[in-house]
XYZ file of C-alpha atoms in Angstrom:
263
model
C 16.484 -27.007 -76.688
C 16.420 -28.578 -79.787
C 14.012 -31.351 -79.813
C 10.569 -32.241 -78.718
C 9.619 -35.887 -77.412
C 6.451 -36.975 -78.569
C 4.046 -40.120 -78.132
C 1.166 -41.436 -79.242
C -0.659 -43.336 -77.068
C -3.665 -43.657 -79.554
C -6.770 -41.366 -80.964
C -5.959 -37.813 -80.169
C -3.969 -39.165 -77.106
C -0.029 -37.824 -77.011
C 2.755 -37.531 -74.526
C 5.118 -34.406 -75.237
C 7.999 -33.960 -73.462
C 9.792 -30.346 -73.287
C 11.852 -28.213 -71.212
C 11.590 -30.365 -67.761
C 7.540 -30.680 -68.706
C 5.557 -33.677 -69.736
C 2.105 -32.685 -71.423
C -0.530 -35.229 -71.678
C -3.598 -34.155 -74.926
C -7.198 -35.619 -75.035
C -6.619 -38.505 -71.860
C -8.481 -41.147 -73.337
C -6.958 -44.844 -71.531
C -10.583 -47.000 -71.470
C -10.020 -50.518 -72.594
C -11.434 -51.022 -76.153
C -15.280 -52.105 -76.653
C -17.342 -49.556 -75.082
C -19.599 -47.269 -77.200
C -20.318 -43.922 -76.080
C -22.789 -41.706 -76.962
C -21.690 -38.264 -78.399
C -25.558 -36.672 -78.270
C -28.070 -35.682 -80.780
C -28.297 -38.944 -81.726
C -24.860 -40.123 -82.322
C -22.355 -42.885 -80.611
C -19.362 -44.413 -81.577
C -17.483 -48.240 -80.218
C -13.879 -47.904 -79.467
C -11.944 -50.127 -81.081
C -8.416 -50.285 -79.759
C -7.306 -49.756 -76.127
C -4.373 -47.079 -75.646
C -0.455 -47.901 -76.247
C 0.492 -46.913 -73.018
C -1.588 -47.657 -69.978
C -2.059 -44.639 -67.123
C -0.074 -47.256 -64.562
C 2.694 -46.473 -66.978
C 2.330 -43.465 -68.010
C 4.077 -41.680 -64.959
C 3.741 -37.860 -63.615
C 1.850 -35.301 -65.420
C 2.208 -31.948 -65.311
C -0.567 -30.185 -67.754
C -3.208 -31.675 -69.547
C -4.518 -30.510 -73.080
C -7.764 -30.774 -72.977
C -9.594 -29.539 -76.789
C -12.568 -30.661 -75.310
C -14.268 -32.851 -72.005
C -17.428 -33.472 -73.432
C -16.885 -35.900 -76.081
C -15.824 -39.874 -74.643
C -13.041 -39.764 -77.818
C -11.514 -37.272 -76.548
C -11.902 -37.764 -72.579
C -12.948 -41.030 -71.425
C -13.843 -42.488 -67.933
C -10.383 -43.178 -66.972
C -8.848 -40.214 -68.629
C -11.038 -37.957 -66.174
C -9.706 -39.754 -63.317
C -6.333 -38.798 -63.970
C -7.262 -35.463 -64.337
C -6.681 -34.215 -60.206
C -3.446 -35.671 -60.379
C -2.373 -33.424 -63.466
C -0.919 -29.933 -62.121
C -2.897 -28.030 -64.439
C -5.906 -28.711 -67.055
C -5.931 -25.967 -69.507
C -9.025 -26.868 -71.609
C -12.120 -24.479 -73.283
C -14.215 -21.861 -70.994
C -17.578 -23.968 -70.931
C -15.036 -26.955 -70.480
C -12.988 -25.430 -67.162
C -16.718 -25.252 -65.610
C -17.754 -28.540 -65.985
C -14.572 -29.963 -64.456
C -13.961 -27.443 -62.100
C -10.817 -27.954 -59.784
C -7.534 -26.876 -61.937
C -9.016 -26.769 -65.048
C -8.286 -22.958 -66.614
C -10.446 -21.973 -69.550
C -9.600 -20.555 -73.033
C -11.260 -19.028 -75.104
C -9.757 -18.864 -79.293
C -6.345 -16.963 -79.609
C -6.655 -16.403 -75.544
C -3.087 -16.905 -73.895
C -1.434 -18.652 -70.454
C 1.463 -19.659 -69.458
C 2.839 -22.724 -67.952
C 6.013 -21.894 -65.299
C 7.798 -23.702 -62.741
C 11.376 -23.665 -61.323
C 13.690 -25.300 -63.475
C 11.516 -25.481 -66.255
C 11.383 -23.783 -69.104
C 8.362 -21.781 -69.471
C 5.545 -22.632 -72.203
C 3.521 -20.133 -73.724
C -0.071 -21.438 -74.556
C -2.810 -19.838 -76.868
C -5.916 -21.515 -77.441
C -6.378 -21.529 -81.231
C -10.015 -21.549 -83.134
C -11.412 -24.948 -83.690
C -14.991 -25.799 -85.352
C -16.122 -29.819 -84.804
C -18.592 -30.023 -87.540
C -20.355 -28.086 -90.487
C -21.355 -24.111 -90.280
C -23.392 -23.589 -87.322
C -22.886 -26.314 -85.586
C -20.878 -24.956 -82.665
C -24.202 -24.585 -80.486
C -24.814 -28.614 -80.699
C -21.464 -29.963 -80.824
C -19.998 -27.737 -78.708
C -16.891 -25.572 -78.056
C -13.437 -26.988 -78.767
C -9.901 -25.374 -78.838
C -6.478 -26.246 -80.188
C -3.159 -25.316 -78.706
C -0.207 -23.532 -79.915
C 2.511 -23.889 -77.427
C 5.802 -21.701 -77.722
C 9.192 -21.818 -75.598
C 12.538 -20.406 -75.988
C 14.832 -22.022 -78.236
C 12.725 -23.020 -80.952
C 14.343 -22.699 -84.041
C 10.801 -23.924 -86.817
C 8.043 -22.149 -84.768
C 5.310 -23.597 -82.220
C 3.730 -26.519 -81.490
C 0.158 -26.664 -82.560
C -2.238 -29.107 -81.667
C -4.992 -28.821 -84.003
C -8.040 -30.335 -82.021
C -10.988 -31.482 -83.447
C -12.060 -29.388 -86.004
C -12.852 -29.636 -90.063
C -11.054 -26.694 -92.404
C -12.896 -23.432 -92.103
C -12.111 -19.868 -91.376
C -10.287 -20.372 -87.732
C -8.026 -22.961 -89.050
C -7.292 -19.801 -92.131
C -6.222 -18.160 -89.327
C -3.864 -20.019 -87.987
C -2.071 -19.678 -91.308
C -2.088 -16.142 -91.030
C -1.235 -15.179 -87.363
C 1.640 -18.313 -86.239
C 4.407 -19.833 -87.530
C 4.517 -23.799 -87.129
C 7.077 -25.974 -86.775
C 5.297 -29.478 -85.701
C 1.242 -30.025 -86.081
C 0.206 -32.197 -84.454
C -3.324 -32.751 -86.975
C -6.228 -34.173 -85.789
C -7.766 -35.671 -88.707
C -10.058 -39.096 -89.332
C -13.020 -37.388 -91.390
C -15.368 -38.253 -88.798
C -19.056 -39.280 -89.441
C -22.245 -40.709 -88.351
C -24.762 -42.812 -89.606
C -27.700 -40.289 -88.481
C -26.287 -37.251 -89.707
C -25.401 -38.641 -93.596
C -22.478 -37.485 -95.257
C -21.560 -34.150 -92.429
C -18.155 -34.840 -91.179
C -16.939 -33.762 -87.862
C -13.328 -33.934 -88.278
C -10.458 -33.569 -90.699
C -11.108 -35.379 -94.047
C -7.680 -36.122 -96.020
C -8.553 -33.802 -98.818
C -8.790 -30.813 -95.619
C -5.243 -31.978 -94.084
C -3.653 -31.833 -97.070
C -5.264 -28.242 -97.885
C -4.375 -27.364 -94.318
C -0.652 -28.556 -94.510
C -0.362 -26.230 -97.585
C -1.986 -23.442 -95.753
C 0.107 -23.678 -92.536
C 3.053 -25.303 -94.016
C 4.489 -26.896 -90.498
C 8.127 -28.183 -90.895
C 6.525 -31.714 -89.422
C 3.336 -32.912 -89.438
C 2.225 -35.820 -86.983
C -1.218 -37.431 -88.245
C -3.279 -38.607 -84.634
C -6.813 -38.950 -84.101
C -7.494 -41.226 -87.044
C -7.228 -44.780 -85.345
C -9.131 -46.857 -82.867
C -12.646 -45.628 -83.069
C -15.733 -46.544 -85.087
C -16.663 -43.197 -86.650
C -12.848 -42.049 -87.463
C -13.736 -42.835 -91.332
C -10.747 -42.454 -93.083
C -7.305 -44.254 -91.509
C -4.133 -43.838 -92.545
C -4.217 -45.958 -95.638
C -6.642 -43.077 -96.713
C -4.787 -39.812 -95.538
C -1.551 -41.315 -97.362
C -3.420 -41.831 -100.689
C -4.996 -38.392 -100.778
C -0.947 -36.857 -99.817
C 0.322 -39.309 -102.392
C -1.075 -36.596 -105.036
C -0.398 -33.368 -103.521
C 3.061 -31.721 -104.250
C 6.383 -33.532 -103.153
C 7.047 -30.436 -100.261
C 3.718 -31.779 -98.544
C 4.218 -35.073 -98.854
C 7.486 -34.776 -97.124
C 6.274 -32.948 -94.326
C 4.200 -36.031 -92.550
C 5.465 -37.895 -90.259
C 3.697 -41.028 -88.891
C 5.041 -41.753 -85.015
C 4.991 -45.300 -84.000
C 1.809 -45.990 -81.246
C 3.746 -46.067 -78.037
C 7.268 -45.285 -78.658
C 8.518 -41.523 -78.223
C 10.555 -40.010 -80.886
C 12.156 -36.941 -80.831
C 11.417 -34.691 -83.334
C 13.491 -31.196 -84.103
C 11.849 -28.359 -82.346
């Protein structure tokens, strides 16, 4: 194989397509307006409803999951779809809660995802931290994904889930070889918590892209919700400065349309 199919539906929300498999991250399909409350005082509005509704959306055989406790990355409807998905690989604490197919991870933890005819994906959960130093015990545990198959030629897949730049994301660098990142970025902030951010800023993905150096880098998770604080107007000023290999290395995938990028 020598390409991946990917869409974004919106938010952290993508479609990938590999080897006979379709792979669904963060399932988040509620219609715009609600706001959700993220605990500890915070809550966000979503702004924009999803690319691709779940009626169209077809079979799915694994879902992502970096987290189930947060509304922006698993909403109402996204948890109903959830049963029909063959497996949900998602974090230890996570796999409880749900219960049902969900397998839990734990960081650099490995499964695998095989059927006949398929070609069989190799999954590690990789570290993730969704907020400042010691924050883990409020916010939570989350996970990214590193998924690896025959036949790729630039290294894995990794899905960076929510997280800001610290140590875990370090190693990542140091222990895989990337080909596309899928980054989860948006610099995320609230009101009641000043200037802490949650997620990503641009200043971090950049840093990050220069640490990992993927082949391709696909922004998501900076779009269609009130407390994603920097876009993608800002994430392509702050790249507009860093060195001309970095700045090559994004790729910004059209909401709703799959592309095909070089696996």
């Amino acid at each position: 194989m020598t390409a991946v199919r990917i869409t974004h539906i919106g938010g952290p929300t993508a479609l990938i397509e590999v080897g006979g498999w379709r792979l669904l991250t963060d399932p988040t399909f509620d219609a715009p307006g609600r706001r959700y409350a993220f605990g500890w005082g915070t809550s966000s509005r979503k702004l924009v409803g999803p690319a691709v509704a779940v009626a169209d959306l077809g079979p799915i055989d694994a879902v992502l999951l970096s987290h189930d406790h947060h509304g922006d990355n698993l909403d109402d409807a996204g948890r109903a779809l959830l049963p029909s998905a063959g497996t949900v690989l998602t974090t230890v604490p996570g796999a409880g809660r749900l219960g049902g197919s969900a397998r839990g991870l734990r960081a650099w933890g490995t499964t695998h995802l095989e059927a006949p005819g398929r070609t069989t994906i190799e999954v590690t959960a990789t570290p993730c931290r969704h907020g400042p130093p010691g924050s883990r015990a409020i916010v939570g545990e989350v996970i990214g994904f590193a998924l690896r198959w025959d036949g790729q030629e630039h290294g894995v897949l990794w899905i960076s889930g929510d997280t800001v730049l610290y140590d875990g994301v370090r190693e990542v660098a140091d222990r895989l070889e990337v080909g596309t990142a899928l980054l989860h970025l948006g610099g995320v902030q609230f009101p009641v918590t000043g200037p802490v951010r949650y997620s990503m800023t641009a200043a971090q993905a950049v840093e990050t892209v220069g640490l990992v150096r993927p082949r391709t880098v696909v922004p998501v998770h900076y779009e269609g919700w009130k407390h994603f604080r920097q876009g993608r107007d800002a994430v392509e000023r702050e790249f507009e400065g860093a060195p001309e290999d970095l700045r090559g290395r994004v790729r910004w995938l059209p909401i709703g349309a799959g592309v095909e990028i070089p696996a």
